[in-house]
Short mmCIF file of C-alpha atoms in Angstrom, two decimals:
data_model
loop_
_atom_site.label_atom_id
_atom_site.label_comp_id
_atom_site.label_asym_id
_atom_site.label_seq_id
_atom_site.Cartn_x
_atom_site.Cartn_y
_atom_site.Cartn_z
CA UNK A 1 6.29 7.95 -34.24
CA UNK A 2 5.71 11.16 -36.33
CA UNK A 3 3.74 13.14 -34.40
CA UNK A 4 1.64 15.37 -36.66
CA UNK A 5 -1.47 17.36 -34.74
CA UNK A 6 -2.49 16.64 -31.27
CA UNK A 7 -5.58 14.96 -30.20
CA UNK A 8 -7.62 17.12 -27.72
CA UNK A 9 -9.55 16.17 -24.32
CA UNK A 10 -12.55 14.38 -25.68
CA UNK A 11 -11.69 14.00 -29.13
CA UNK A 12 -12.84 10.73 -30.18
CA UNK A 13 -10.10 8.71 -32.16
CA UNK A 14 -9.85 6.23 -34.84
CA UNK A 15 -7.33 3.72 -34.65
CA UNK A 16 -5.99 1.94 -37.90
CA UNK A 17 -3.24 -1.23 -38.11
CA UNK A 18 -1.92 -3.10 -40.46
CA UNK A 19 1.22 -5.34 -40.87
CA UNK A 20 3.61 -5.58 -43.43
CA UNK A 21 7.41 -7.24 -44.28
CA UNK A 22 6.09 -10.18 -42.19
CA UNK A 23 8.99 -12.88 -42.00
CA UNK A 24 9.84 -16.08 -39.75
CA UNK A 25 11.55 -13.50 -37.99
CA UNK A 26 10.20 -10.45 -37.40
CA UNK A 27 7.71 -7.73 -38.51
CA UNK A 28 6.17 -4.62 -39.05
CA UNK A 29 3.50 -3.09 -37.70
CA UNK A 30 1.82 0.49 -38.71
CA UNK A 31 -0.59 2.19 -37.21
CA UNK A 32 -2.76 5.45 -37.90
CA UNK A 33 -4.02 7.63 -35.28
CA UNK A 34 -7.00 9.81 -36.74
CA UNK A 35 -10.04 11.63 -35.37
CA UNK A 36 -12.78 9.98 -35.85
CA UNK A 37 -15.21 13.05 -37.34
CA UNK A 38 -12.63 14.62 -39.33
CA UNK A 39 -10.62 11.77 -40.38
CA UNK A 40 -7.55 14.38 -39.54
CA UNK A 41 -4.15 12.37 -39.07
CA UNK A 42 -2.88 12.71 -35.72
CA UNK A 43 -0.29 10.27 -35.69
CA UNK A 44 1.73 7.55 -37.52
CA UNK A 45 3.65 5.08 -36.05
CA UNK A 46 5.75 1.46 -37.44
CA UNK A 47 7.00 -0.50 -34.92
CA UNK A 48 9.30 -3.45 -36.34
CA UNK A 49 8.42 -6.80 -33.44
CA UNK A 50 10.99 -9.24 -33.52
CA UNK A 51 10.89 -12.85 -31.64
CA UNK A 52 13.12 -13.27 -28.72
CA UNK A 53 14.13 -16.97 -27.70
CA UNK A 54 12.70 -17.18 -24.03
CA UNK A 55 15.56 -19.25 -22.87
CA UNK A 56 18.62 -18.17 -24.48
CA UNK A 57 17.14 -14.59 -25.19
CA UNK A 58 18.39 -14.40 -28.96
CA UNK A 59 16.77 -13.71 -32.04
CA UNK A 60 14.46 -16.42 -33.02
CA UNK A 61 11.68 -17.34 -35.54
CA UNK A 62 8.15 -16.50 -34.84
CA UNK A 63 6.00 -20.02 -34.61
CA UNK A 64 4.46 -20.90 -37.38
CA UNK A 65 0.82 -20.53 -35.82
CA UNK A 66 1.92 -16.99 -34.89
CA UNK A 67 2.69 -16.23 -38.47
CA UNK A 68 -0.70 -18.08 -39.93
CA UNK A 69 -2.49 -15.90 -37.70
CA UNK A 70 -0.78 -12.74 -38.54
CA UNK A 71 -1.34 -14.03 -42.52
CA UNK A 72 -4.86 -14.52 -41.59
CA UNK A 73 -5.53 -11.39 -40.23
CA UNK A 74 -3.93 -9.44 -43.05
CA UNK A 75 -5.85 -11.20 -45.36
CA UNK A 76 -9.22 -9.97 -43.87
CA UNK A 77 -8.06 -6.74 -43.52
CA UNK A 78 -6.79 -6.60 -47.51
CA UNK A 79 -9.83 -8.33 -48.66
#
């Protein structure tokens, strides 16, 4: 997370995600924190998500409807 102003009691905020690097195995997610009014940045985040086997609790590969979603989604959001 880099932090870069903070958001005030009240402030309204605007949230903005997006994914990227999306593999069989993992991905990224960013995100923008803003103020809604001013469009001021108040935050950025990426978080990396990476599928766990429930079982044996290794790395494993996202399902395939999981991923077409994800694909489907950032395909909205690019368009």
């Amino acid at each position: 997370i880099q932090y870069r102003e903070p958001a005030l009691y009240g402030d309204a905020l605007s949230l903005l995600a997006w994914h990227s690097a999306v593999k069989a195995d993992g991905l990224h997610r960013h995100f923008h924190i803003s103020r809604a009014d001013s469009g001021a940045l108040l935050a950025r985040v990426r978080a990396e998500y990476d599928c766990i086997h429930p079982v044996g609790g290794g790395l494993s590969r996202f399902p395939s409807s999981f991923l077409e979603s994800v694909a489907a989604l950032t395909s909205k959001s690019a368009g």
